[in-house]
Short mmCIF file of C-alpha atoms and ligand atoms in Angstrom, two decimals:
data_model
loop_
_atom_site.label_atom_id
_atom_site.label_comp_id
_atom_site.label_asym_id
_atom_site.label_seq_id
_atom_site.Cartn_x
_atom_site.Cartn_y
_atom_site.Cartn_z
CA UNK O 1 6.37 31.62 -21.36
CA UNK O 2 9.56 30.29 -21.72
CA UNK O 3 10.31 27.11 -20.18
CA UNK O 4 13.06 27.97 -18.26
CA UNK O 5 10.26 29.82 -15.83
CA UNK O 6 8.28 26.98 -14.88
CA UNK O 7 9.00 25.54 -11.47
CA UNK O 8 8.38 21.76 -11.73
CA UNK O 9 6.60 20.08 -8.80
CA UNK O 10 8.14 16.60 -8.60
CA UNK O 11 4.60 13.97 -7.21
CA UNK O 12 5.66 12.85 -3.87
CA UNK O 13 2.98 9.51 -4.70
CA UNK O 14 3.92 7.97 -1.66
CA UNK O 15 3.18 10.87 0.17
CA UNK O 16 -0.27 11.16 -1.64
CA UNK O 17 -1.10 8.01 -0.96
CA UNK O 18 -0.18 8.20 2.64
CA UNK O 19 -2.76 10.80 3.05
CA UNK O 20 -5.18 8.69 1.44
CA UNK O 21 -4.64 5.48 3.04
CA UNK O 22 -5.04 7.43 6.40
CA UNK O 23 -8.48 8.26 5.28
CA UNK O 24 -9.12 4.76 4.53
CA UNK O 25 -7.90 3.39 7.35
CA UNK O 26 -10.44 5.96 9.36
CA UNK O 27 -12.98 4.47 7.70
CA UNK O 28 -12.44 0.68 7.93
CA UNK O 29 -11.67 1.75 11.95
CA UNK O 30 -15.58 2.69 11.76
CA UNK O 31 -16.99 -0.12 10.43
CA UNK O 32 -15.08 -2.55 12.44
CA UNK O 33 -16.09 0.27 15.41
CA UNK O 34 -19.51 -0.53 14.50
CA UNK O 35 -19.23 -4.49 15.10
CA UNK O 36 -18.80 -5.44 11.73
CA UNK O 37 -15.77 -7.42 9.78
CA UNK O 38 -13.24 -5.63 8.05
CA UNK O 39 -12.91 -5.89 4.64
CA UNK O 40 -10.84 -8.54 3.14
CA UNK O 41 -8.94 -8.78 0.02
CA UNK O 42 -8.13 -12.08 -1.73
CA UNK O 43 -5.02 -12.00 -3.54
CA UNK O 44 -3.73 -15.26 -5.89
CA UNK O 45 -0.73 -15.99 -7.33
CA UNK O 46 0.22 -18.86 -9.80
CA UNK O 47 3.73 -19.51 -10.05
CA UNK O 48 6.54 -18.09 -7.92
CA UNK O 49 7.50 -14.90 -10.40
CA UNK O 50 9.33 -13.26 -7.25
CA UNK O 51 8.41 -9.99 -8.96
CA UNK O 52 5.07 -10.93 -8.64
CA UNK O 53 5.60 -12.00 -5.16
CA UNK O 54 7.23 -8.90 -4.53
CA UNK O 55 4.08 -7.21 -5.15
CA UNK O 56 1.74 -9.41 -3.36
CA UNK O 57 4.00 -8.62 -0.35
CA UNK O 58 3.29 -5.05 -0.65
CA UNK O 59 -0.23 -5.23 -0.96
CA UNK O 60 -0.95 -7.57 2.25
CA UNK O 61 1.31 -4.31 4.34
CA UNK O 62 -0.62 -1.82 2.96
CA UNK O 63 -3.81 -3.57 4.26
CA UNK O 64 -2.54 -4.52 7.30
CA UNK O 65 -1.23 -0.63 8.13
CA UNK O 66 -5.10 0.30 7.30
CA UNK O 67 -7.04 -2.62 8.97
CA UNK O 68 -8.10 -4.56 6.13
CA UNK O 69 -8.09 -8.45 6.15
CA UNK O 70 -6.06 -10.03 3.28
CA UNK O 71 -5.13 -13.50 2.21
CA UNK O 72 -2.97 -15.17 -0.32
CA UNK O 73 -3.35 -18.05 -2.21
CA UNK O 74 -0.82 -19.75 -4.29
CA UNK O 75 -1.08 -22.02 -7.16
CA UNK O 76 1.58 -23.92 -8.68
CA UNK O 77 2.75 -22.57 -11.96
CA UNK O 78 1.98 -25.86 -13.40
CA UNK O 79 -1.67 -25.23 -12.43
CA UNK O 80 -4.31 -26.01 -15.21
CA UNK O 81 -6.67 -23.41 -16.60
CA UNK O 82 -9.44 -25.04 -14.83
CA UNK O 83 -7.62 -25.30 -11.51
CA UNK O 84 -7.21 -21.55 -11.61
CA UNK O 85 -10.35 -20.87 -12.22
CA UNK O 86 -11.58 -22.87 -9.61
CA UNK O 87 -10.09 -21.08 -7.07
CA UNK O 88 -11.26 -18.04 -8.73
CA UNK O 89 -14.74 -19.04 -8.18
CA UNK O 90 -14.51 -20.35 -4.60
CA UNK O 91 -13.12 -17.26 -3.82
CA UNK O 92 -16.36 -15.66 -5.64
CA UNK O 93 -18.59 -18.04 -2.94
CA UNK O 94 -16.61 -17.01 -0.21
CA UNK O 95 -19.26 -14.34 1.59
CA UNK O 96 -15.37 -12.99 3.68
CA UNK O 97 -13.94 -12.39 0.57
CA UNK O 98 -15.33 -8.50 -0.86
CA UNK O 99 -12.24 -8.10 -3.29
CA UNK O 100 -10.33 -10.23 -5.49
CA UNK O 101 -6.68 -9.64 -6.97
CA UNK O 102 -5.60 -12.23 -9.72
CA UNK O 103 -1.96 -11.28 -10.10
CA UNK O 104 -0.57 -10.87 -13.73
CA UNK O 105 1.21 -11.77 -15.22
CA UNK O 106 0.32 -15.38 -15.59
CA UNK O 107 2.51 -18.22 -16.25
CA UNK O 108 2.50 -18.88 -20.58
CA UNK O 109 -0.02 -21.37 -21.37
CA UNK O 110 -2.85 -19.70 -19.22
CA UNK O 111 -5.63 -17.11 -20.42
CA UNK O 112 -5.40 -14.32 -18.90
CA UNK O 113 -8.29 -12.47 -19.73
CA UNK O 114 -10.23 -15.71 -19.53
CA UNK O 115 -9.44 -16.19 -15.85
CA UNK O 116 -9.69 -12.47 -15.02
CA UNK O 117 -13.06 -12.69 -16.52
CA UNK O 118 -14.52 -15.38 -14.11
CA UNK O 119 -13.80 -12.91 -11.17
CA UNK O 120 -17.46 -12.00 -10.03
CA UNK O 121 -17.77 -8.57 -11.06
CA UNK O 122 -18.66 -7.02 -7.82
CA UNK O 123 -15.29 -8.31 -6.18
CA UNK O 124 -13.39 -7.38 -9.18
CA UNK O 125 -10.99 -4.59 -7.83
CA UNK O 126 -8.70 -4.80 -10.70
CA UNK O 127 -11.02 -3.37 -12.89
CA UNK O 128 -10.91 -6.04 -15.53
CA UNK O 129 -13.94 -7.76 -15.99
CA UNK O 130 -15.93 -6.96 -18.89
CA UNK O 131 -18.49 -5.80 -17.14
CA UNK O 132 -16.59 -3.35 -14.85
CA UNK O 133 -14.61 -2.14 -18.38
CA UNK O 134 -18.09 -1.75 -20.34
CA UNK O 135 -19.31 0.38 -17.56
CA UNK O 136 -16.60 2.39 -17.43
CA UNK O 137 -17.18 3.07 -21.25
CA UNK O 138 -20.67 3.96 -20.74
CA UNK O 139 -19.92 6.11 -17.72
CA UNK O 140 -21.66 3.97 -15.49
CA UNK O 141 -20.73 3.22 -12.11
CA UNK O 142 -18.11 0.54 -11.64
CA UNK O 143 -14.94 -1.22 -10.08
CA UNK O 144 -12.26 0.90 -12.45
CA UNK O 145 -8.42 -0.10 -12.97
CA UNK O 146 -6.64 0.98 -10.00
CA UNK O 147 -3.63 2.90 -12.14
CA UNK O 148 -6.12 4.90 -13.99
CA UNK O 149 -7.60 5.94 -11.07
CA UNK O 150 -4.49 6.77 -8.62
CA UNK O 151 -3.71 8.78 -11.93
CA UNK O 152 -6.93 10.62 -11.84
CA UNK O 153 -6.50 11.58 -8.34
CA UNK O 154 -2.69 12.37 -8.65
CA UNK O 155 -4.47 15.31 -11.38
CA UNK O 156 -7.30 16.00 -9.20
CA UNK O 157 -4.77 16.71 -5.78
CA UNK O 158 -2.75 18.67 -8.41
CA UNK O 159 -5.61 20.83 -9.51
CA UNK O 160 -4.64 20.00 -13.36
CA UNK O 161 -7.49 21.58 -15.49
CA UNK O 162 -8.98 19.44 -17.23
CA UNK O 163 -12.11 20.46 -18.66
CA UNK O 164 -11.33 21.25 -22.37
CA UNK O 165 -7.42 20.48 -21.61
CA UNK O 166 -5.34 18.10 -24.69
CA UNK O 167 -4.51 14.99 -22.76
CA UNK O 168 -2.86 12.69 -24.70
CA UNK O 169 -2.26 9.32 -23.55
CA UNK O 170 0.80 6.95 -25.01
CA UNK O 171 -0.14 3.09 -24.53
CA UNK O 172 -3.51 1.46 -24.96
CA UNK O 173 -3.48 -1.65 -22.88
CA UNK O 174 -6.48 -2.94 -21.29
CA UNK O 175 -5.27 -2.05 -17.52
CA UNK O 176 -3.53 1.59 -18.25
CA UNK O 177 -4.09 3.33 -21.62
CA UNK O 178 -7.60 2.43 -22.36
CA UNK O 179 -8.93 3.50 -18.94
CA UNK O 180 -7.65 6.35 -18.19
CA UNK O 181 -7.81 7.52 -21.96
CA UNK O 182 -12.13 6.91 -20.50
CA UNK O 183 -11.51 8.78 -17.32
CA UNK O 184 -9.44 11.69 -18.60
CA UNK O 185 -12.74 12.13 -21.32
CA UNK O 186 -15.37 11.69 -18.94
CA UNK O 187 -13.15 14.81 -16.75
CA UNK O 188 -14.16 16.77 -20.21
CA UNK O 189 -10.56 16.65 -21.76
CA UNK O 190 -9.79 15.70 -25.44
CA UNK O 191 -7.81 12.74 -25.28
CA UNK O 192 -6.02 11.25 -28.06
CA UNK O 193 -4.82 7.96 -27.23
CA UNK O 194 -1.50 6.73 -29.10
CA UNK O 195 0.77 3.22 -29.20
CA UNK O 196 3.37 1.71 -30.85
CA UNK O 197 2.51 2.40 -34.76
CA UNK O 198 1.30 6.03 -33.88
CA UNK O 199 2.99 8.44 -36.55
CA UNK O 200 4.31 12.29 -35.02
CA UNK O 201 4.90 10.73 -31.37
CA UNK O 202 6.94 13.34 -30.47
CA UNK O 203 4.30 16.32 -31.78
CA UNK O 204 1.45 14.92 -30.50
CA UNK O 205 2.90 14.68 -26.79
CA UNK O 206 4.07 18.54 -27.37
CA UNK O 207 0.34 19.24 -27.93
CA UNK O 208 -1.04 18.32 -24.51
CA UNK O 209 -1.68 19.63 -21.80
CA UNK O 210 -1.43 16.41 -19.97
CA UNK O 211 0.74 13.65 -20.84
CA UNK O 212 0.85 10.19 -19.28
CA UNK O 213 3.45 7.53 -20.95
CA UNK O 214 2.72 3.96 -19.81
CA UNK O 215 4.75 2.46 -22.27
CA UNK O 216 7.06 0.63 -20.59
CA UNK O 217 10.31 2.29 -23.04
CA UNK O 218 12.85 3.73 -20.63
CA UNK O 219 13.00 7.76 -21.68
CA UNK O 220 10.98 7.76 -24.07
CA UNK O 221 9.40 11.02 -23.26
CA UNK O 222 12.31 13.69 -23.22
CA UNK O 223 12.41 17.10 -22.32
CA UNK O 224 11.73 18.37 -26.34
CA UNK O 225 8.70 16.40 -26.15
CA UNK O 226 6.74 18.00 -23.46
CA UNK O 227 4.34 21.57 -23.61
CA UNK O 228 5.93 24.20 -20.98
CA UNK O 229 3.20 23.75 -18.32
CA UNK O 230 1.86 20.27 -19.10
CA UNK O 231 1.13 17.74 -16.23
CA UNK O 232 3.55 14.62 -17.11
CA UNK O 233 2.57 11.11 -15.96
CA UNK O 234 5.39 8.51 -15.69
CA UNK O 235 3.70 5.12 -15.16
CA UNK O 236 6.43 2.96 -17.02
CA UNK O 237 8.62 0.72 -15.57
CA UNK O 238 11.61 -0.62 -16.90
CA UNK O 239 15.01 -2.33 -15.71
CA UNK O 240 17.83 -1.25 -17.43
CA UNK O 241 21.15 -3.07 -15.79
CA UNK O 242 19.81 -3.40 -13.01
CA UNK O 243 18.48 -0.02 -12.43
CA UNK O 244 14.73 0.79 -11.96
CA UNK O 245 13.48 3.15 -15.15
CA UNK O 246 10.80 5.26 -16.27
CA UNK O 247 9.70 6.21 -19.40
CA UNK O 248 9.86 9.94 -18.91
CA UNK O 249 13.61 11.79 -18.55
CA UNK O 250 12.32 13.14 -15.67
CA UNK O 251 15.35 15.45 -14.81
CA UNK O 252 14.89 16.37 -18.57
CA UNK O 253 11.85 17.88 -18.15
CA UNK O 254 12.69 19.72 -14.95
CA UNK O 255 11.69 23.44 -15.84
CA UNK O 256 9.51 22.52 -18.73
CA UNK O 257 6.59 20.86 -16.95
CA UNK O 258 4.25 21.86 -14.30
CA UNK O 259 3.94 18.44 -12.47
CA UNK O 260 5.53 15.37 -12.95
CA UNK O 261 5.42 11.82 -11.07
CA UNK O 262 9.02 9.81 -10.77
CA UNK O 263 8.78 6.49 -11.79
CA UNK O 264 10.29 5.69 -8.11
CA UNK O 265 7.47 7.06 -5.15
CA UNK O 266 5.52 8.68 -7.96
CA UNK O 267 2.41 6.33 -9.55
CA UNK O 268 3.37 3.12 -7.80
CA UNK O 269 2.53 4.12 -4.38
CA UNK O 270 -1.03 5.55 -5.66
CA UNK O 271 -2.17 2.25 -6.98
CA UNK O 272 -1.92 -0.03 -4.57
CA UNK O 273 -4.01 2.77 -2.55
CA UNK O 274 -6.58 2.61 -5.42
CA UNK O 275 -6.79 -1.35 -4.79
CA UNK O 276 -7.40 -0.40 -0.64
CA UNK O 277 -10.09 1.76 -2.28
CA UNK O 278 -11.57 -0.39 -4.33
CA UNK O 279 -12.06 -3.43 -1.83
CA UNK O 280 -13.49 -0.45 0.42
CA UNK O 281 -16.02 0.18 -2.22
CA UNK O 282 -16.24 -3.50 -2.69
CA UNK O 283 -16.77 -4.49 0.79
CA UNK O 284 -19.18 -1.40 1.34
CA UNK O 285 -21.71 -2.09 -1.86
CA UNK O 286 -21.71 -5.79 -0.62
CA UNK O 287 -22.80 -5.26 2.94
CA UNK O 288 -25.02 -2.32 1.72
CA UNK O 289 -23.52 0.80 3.91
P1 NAD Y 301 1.41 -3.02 -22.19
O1 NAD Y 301 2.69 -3.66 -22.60
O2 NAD Y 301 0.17 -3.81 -22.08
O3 NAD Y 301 1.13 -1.79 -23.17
C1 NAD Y 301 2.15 -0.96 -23.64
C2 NAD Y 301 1.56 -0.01 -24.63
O4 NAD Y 301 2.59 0.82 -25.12
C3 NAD Y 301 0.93 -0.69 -25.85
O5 NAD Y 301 -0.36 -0.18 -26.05
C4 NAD Y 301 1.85 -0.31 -27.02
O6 NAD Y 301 1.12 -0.04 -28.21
C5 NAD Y 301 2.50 0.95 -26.52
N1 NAD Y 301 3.86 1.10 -27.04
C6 NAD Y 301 4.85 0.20 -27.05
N2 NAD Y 301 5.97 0.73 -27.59
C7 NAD Y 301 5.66 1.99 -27.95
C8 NAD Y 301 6.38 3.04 -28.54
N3 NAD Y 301 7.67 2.91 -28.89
N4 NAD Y 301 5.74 4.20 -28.76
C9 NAD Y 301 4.45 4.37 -28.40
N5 NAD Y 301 3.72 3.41 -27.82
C10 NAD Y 301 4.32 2.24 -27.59
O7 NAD Y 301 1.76 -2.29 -20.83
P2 NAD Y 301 0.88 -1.79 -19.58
O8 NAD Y 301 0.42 -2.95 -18.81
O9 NAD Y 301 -0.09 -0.74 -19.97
O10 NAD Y 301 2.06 -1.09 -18.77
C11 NAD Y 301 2.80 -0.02 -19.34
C12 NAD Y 301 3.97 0.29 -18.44
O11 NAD Y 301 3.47 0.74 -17.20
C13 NAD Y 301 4.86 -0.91 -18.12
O12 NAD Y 301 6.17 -0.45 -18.02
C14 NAD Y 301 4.35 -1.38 -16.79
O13 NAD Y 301 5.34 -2.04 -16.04
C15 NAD Y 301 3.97 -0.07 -16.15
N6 NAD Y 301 2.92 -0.14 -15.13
C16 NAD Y 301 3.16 0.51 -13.97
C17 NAD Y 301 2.17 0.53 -13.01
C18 NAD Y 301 2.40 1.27 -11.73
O14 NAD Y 301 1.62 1.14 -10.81
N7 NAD Y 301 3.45 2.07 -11.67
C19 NAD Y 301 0.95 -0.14 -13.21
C20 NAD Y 301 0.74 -0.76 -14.43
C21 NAD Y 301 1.74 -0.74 -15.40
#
């Protein structure tokens, strides 16, 4: 077919998730209908990155708009490792508390990964913690990343085939690439996940069916490398002068591909729904509903 035929559907995300959120807010309404709390998300922040801030503002709207409880703690950016993880685990022994946000990045001089990892598991809602990320790998029921998974439903609202699709997946980070590279596999797709020293970038992405960059290189995925028909992800985001960037051109690939999300309103949107999920699953395993 040649490309100029396909009509490309760009993701209204916020729209998606708009949908979704009403759903979850229908369900929180029953519980607290049924006389018990509503769930409540913990959210720190160490430092004053007003990016980070930014983002911590977003999330404590989006649970208000649904019903859900939140609360923000800050820590200094000159807080120790130990101080940090303190908090972490009081907000572990807090029985209000059914999910728990650690926002990255963290100020330089802190472990990350250490710190994420002292989140108890069943309030994890990032995904992180080893034991939510070895699940995933053995297909075991878990907390998952919340991009992977506002990703997966972005395909799944779609209708994207992807039993026996190529999905190929550019970035490999711990919160992004890895997972959904798991996801996409366990949806019966052959993935092939690729990064920064992969040879034939270009080839590769005109091989699959679905395509999701999270990268964070503004346009790196142009119209020449995308299959007429393929699903394109966008999760990148850049600033260049100012201006808010994806990694895909998406105007470039207007006509070629079937689907594909704008890195404004496109995966954004869906992931702070997945973290509204994800405290609802929280909240719901931990009171036993
Ligand atoms: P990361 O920096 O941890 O990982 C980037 C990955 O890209 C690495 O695996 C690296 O190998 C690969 N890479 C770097 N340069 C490359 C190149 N030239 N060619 C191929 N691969 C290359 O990033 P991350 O945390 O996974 O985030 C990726 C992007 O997605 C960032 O721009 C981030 O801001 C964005 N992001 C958006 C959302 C959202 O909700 N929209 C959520 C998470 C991350």
């Amino acid at each position: 077919m040649p490309p100029e035929s396909i009509s490309t559907t760009v993701v209204d995300g916020l729209a998606l998730a708009n949908e979704i959120r009403k759903e979850l807010g229908e369900a929180v309404g029953r519980h607290v209908s049924a006389g018990r709390r509503a769930p409540r998300l913990a959210v720190m922040l160490v430092g004053d990155d007003p990016a980070s801030a930014s983002y911590i503002k977003g999330k404590r709207r989006a649970c208000e708009r649904i019903g859900m409880d939140s609360t923000e703690q800050t820590l200094p950016a000159a807080a120790s490792q130990e101080d940090v993880i303190a908090a972490v685990e009081a907000l572990n022994a807090d029985e209000g508390v059914d999910g728990i946000l650690v926002q990255l990045p963290l100020p330089a001089g802190l472990d990350a990964n250490a710190i994420t990892g002292c989140v108890d598991p069943a309030k994890d809602v990032d995904g992180l913690h080893a034991m939510n990320a070895g699940r995933l790998l053995l297909g075991e029921p878990c907390l998952t990343a919340c991009t992977p998974l506002g990703i997966m439903e972005i395909l799944e609202r779609f209708e994207i085939p992807l039993e026996g699709a190529d999905a190929v997946v550019i970035g490999r980070s711990n919160i992004v690439g890895k997972p959904v590279s798991l996801l996409l596999q366990r949806a019966n797709a052959t993935v092939t996940m690729c990064h920064s020293r992969t040879r034939d970038l270009r080839e590769r992405c005109r091989a699959a069916d679905v395509l999701v960059a999270a990268v964070g290189v503004p346009l790196l995925v142009k119209r020449d490398w995308v299959k007429p028909g393929a699903a394109v992800i966008d999760v990148g985001v850049s600033v260049v002068d100012g201006v808010l960037t994806g990694d895909v051109d998406t105007a470039g690939v207007d006509g070629v591909a079937r689907i594909v999300t704008p890195h404004r309103r496109g995966v954004g949107p869906m992931t702070i729904t997945m973290l509204l999920r994800n405290t609802l699953t929280a909240y719901e395993s931990r009171i036993g509903t």
